[in-house]
PDB file of C-alpha atoms in Angstrom:
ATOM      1  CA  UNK A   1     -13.822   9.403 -29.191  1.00  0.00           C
ATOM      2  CA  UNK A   2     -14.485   6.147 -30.756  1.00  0.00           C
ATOM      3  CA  UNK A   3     -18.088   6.113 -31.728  1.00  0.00           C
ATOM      4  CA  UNK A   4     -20.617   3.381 -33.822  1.00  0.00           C
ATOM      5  CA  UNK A   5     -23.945   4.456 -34.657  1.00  0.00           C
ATOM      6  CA  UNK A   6     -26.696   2.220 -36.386  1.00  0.00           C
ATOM      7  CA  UNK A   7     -30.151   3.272 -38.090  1.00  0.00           C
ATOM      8  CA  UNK A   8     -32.645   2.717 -38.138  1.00  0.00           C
ATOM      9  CA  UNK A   9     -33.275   1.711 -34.626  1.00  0.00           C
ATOM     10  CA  UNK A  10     -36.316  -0.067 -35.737  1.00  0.00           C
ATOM     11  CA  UNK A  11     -37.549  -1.245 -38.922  1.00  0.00           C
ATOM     12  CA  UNK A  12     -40.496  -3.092 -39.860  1.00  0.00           C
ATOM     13  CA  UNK A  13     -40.869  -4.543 -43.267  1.00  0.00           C
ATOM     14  CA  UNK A  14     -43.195  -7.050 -45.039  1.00  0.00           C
ATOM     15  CA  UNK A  15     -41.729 -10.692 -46.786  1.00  0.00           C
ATOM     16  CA  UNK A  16     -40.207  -9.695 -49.583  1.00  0.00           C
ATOM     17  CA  UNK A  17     -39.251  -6.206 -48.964  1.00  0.00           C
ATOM     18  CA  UNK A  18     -35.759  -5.823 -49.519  1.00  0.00           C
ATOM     19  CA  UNK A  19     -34.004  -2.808 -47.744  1.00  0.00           C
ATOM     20  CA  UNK A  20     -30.915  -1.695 -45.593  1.00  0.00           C
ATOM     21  CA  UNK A  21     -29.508  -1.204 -42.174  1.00  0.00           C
ATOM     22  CA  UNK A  22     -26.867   1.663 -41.884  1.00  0.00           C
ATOM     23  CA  UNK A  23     -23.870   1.699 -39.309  1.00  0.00           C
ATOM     24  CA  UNK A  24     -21.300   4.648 -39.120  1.00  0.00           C
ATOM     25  CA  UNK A  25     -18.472   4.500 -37.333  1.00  0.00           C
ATOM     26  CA  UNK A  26     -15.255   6.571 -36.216  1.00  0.00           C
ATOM     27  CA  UNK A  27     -12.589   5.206 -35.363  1.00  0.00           C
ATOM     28  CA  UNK A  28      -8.988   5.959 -35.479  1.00  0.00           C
ATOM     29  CA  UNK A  29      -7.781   2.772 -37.122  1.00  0.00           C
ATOM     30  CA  UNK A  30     -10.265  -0.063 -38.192  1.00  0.00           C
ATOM     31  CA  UNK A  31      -9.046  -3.141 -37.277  1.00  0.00           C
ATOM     32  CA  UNK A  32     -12.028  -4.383 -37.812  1.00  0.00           C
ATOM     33  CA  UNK A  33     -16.147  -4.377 -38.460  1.00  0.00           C
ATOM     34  CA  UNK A  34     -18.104  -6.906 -37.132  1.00  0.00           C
ATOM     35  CA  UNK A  35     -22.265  -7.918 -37.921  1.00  0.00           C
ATOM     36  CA  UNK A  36     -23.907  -9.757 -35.714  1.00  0.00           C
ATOM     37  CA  UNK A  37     -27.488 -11.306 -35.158  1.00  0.00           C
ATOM     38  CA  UNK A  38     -29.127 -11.565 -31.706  1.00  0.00           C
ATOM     39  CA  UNK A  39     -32.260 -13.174 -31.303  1.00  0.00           C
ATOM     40  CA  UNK A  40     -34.727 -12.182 -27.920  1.00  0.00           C
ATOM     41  CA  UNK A  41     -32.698 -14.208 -24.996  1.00  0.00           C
ATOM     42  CA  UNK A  42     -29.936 -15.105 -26.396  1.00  0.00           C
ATOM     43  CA  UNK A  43     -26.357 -14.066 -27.312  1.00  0.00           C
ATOM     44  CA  UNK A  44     -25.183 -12.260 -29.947  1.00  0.00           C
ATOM     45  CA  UNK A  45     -24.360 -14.532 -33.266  1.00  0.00           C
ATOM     46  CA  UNK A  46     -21.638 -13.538 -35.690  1.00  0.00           C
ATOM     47  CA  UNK A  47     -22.335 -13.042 -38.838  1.00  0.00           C
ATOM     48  CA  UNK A  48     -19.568 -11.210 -40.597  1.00  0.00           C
ATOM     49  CA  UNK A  49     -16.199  -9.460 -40.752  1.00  0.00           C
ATOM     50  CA  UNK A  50     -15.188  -6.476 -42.750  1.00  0.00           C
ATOM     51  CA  UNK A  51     -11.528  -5.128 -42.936  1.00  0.00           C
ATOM     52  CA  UNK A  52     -11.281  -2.491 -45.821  1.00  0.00           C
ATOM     53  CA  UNK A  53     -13.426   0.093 -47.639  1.00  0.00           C
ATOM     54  CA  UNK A  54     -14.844  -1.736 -50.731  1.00  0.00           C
ATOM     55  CA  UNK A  55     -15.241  -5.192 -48.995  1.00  0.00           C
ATOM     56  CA  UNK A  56     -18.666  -6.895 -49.437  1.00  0.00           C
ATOM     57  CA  UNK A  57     -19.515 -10.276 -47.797  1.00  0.00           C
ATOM     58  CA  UNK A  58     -22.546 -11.973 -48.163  1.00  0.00           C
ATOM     59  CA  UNK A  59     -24.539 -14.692 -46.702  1.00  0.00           C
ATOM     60  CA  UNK A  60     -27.953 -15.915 -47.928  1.00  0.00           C
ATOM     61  CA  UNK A  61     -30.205 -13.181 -47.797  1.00  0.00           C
ATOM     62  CA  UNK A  62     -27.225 -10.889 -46.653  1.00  0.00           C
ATOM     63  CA  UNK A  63     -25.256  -8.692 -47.706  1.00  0.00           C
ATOM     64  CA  UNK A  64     -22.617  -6.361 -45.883  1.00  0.00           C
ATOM     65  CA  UNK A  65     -20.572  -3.564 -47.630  1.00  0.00           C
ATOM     66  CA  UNK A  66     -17.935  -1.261 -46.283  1.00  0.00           C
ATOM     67  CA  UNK A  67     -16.635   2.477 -46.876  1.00  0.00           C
ATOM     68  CA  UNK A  68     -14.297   4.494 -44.990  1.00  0.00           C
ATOM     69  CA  UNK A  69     -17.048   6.253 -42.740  1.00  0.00           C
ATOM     70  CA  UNK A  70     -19.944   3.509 -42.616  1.00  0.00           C
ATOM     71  CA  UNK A  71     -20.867  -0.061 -43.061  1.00  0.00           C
ATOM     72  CA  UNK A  72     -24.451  -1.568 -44.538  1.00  0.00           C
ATOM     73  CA  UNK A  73     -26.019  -4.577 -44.403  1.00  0.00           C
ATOM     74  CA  UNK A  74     -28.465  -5.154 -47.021  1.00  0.00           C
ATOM     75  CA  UNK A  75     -31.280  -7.579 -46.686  1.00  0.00           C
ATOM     76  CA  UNK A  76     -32.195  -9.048 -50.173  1.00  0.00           C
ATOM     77  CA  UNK A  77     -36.200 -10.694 -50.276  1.00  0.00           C
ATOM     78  CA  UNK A  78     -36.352 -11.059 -46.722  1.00  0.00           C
ATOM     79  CA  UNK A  79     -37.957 -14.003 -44.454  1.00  0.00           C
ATOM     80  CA  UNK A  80     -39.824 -13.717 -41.210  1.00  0.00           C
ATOM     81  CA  UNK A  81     -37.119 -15.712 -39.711  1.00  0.00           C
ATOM     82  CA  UNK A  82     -34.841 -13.195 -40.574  1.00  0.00           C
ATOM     83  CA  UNK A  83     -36.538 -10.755 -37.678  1.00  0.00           C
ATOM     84  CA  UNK A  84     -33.753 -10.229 -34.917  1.00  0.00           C
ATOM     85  CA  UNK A  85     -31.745  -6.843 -33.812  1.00  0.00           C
ATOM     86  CA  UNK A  86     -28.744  -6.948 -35.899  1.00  0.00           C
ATOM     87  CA  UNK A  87     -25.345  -5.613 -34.196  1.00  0.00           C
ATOM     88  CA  UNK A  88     -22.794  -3.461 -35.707  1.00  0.00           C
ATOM     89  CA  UNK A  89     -19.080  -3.360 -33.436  1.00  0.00           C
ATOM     90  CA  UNK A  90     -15.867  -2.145 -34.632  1.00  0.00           C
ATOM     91  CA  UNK A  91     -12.488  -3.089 -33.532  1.00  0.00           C
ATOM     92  CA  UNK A  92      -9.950  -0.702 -33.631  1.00  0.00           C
ATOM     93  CA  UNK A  93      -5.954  -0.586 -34.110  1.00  0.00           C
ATOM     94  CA  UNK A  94      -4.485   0.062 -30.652  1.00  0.00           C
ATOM     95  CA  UNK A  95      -0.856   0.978 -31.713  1.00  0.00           C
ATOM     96  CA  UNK A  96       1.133   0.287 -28.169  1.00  0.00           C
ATOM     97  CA  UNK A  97      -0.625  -1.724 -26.522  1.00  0.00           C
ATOM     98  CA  UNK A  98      -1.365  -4.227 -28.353  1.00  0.00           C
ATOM     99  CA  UNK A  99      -4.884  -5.298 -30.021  1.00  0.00           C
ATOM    100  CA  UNK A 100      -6.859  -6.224 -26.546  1.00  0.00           C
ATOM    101  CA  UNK A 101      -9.836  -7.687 -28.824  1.00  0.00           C
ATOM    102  CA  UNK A 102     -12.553  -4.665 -27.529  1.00  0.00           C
ATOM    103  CA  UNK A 103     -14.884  -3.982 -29.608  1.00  0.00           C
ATOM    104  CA  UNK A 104     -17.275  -1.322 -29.757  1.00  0.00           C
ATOM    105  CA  UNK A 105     -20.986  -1.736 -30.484  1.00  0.00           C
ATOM    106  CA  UNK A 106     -23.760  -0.081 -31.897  1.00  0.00           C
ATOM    107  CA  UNK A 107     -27.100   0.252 -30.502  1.00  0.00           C
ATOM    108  CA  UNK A 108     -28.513  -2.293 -32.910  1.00  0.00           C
ATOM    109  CA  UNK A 109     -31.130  -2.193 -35.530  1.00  0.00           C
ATOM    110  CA  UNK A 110     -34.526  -4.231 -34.502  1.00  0.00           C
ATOM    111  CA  UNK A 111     -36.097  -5.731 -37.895  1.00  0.00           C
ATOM    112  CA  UNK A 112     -39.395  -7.275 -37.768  1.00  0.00           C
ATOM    113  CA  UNK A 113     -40.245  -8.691 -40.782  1.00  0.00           C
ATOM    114  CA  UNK A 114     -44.397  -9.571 -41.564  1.00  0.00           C
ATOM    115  CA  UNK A 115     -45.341 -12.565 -43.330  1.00  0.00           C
TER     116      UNK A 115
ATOM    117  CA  UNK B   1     -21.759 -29.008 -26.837  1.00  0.00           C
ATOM    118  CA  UNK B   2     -22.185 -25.350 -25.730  1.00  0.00           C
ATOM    119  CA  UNK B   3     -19.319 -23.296 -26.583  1.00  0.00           C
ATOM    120  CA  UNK B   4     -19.576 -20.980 -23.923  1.00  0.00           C
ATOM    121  CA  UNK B   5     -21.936 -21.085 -21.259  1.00  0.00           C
ATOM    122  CA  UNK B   6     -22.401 -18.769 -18.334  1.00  0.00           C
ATOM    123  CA  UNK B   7     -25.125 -19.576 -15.121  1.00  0.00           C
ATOM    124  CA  UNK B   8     -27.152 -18.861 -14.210  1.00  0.00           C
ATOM    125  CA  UNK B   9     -29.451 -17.701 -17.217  1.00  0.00           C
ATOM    126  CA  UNK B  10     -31.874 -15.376 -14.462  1.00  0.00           C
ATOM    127  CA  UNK B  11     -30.345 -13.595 -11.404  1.00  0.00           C
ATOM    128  CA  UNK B  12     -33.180 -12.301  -9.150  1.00  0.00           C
ATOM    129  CA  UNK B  13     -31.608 -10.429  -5.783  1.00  0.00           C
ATOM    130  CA  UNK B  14     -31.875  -7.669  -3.178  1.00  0.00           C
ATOM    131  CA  UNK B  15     -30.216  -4.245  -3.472  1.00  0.00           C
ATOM    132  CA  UNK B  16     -27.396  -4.893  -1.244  1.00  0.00           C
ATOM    133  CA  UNK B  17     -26.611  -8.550  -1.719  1.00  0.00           C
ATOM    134  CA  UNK B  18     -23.355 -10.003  -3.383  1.00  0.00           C
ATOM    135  CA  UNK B  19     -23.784 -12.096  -6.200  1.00  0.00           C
ATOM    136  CA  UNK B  20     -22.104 -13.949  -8.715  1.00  0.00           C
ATOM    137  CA  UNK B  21     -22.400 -15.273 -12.356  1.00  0.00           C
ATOM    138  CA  UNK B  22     -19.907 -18.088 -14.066  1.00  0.00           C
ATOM    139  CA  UNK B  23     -18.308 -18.306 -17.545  1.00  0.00           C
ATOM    140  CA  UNK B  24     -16.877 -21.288 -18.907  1.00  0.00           C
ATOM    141  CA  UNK B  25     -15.457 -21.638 -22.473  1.00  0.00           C
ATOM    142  CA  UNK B  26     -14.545 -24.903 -24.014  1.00  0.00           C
ATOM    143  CA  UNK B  27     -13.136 -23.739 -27.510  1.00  0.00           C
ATOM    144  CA  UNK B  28      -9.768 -23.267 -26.314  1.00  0.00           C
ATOM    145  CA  UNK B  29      -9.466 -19.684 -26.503  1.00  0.00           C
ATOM    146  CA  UNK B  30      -7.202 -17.089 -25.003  1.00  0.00           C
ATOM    147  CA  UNK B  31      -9.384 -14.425 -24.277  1.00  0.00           C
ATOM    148  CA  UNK B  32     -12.756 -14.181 -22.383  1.00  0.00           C
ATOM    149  CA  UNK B  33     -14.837 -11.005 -22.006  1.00  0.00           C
ATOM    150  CA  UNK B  34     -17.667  -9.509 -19.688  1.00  0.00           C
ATOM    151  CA  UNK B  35     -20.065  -7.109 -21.432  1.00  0.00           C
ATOM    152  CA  UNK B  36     -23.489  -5.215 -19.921  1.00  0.00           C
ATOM    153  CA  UNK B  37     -26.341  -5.048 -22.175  1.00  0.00           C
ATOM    154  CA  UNK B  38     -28.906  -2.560 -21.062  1.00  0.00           C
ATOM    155  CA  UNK B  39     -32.489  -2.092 -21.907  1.00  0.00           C
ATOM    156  CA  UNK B  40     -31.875  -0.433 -24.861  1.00  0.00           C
ATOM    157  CA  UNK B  41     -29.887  -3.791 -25.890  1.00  0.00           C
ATOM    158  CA  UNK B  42     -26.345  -1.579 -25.972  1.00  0.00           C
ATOM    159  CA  UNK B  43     -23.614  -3.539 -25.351  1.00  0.00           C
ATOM    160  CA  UNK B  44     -20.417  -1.914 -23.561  1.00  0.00           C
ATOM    161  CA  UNK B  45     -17.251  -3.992 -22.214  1.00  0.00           C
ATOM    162  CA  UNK B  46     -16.815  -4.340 -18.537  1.00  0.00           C
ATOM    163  CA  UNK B  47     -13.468  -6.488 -18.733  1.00  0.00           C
ATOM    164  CA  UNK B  48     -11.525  -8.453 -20.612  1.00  0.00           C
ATOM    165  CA  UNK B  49      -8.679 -11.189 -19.674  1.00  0.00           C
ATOM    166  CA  UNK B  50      -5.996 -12.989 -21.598  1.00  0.00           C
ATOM    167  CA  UNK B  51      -4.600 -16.298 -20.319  1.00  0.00           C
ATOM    168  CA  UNK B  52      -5.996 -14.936 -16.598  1.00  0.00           C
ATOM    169  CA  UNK B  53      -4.643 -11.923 -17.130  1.00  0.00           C
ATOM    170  CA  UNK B  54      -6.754  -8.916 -16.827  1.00  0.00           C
ATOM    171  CA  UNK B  55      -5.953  -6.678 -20.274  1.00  0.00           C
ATOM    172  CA  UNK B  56      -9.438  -4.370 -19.744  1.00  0.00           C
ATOM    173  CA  UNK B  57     -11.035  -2.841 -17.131  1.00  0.00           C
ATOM    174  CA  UNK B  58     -13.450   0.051 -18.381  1.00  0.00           C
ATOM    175  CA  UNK B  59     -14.722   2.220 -16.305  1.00  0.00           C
ATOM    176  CA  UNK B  60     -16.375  -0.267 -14.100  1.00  0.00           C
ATOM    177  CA  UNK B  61     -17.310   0.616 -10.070  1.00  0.00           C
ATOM    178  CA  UNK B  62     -15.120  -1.506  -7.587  1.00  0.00           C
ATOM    179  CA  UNK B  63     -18.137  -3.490  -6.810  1.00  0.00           C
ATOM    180  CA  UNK B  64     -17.657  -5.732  -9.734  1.00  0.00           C
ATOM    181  CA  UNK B  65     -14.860  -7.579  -9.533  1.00  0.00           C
ATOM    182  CA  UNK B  66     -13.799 -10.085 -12.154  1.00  0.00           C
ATOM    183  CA  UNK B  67     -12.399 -13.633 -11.361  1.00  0.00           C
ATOM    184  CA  UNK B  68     -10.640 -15.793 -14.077  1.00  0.00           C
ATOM    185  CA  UNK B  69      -9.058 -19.141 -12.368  1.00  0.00           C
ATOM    186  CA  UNK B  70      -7.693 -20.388 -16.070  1.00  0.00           C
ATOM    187  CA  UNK B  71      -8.000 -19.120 -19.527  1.00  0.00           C
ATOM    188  CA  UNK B  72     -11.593 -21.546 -19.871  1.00  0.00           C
ATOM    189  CA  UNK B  73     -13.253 -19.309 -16.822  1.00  0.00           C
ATOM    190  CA  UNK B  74     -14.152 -16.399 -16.523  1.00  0.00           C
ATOM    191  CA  UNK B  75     -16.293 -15.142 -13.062  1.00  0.00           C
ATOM    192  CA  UNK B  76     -18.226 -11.640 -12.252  1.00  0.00           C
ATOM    193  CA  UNK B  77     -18.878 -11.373  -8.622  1.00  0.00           C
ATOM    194  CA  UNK B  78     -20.565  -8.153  -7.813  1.00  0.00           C
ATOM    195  CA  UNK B  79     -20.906  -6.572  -4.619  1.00  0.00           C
ATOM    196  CA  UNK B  80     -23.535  -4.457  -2.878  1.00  0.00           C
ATOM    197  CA  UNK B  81     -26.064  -4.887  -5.512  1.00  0.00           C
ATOM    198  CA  UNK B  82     -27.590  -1.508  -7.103  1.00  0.00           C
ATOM    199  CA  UNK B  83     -31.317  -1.005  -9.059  1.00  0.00           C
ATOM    200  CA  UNK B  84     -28.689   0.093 -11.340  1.00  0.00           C
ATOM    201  CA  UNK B  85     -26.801  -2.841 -12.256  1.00  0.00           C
ATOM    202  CA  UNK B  86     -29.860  -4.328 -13.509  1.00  0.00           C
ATOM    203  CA  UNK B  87     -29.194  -5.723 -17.590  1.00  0.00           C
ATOM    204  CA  UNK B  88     -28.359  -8.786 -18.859  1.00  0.00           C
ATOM    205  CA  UNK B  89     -24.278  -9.792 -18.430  1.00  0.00           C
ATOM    206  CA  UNK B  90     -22.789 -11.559 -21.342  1.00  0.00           C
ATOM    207  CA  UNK B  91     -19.620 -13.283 -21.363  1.00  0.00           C
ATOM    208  CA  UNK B  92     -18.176 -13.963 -24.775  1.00  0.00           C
ATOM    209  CA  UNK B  93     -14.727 -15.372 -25.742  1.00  0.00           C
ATOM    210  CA  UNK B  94     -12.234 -15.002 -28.533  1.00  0.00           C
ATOM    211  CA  UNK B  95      -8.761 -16.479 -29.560  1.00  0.00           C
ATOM    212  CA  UNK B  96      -6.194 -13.981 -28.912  1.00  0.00           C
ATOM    213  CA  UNK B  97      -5.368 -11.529 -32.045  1.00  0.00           C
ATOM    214  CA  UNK B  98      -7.850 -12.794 -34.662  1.00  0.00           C
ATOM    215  CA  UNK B  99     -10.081 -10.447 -35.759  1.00  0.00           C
ATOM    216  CA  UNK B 100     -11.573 -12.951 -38.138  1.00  0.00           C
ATOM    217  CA  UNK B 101     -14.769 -13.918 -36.066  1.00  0.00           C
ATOM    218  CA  UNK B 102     -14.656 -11.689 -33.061  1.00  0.00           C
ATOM    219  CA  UNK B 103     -16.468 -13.030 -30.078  1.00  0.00           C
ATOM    220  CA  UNK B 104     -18.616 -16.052 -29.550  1.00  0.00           C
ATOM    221  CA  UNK B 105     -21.170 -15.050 -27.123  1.00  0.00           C
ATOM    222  CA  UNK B 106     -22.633 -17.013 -24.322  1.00  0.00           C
ATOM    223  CA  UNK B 107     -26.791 -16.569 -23.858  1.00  0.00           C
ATOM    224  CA  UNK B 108     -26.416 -14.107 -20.915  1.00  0.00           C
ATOM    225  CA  UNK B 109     -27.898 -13.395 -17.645  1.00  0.00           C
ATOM    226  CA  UNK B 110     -30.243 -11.449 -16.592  1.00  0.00           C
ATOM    227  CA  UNK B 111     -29.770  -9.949 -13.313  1.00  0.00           C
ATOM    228  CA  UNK B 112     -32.706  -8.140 -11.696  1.00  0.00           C
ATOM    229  CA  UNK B 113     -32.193  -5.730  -8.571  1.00  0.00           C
ATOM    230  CA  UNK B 114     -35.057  -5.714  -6.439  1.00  0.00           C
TER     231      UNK B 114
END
């Protein structure tokens, strides 16, 4: 069965204190890995893509890297507006039927970051 | 210009009323989506439709019934309310076979079942 699973669910760190968020996946096929950013209230926010093992993306302060089991995003000097649960969701090759767009999420990572 | 937007933003309702919450996207997309986001903030897909046509239905009870009259809308109507189905509903949309961006999310609703 298709499965995503982030850690830590929580993570508190102080301005400044760089560190990473872990999400492992299995999936049959990747189509697809997905970050995203929600902030309390609102909707999910995409933040990257990742197709292959040994693709890195980064943007500001982030930084996401993928293998064939697992995906991190690394968080370089961080801000306290960078405090939000980050998302991980994979997309998967549906031979057949055609790619229907699901993805499958992760129970998210909450990062508070301290000034 | 919101990109998609779904009302209302707070559902508040009996157990055993019949409610619905709208979708509209206006960035031309194919495909429009309904996920549930419970308290642990877990999101799971409900349905899914392509140019009105319904593509997913998850294991979903018959009370929810999706409604898309063109490709921009997307409607959950959900009958019989349950303490259960309390969580905040998201509707999201995405252009049909790209992978590049996946979904962009509306800001939810959160239904309470009183």
């Amino acid at each position: 069965e298709d499965q995503v699973t982030q850690s830590p669910e929580a993570l508190r760190l102080q301005e400044g204190e760089s560190s990473s968020l872990n999400c492992s996946y299995t999936v049959s096929g990747l189509r697809g890995l997905f970050w995203y950013r929600q902030d309390p209230g609102k909707g999910p926010e995409f933040l990257f893509t990742l197709y292959s093992a040994g693709e890195e993306k980064e943007k500001e302060r982030l930084k996401a890297t993928l293998t064939k089991k697992e995906s991190f995003l690394h968080i370089t000097a961080p801000k306290p507006e960078d405090s939000a649960t980050y998302l991980c969701a994979v997309q998967e090759i549906r031979h057949g039927s055609g790619n229907t767009g699901k993805l499958i999420f992760g129970q998210g990572t909450t990062l508070q970051v301290k000034p | 210009d919101t990109a998609v937007s779904q009302t209302p933003k707070y559902l508040v309702t009996q157990m055993g009323n019949d409610k619905s919450i709208k979708c509209e996207q206006n960035l031309g997309h194919d495909t429009m989506y309904w996920y549930k986001q419970d308290s642990k903030k877990f999101l799971k897909i409900m349905f899914s439709y392509n140019n009105k046509e319904l593509i997913i239905n998850e294991t979903v009870p018959n009370r929810f019934s999706p409604k898309s009259p063109d490709k921009a809308h997307l409607n959950l109507h959900i009958n019989s309310l349950e303490l259960g189905d309390s969580a905040v509903y998201f509707c999201a949309s995405s252009p049909y076979g790209d992978r590049g961006r996946g979904y962009t999310f509306g800001s939810g609703t959160r239904l309470t079942v009183v």
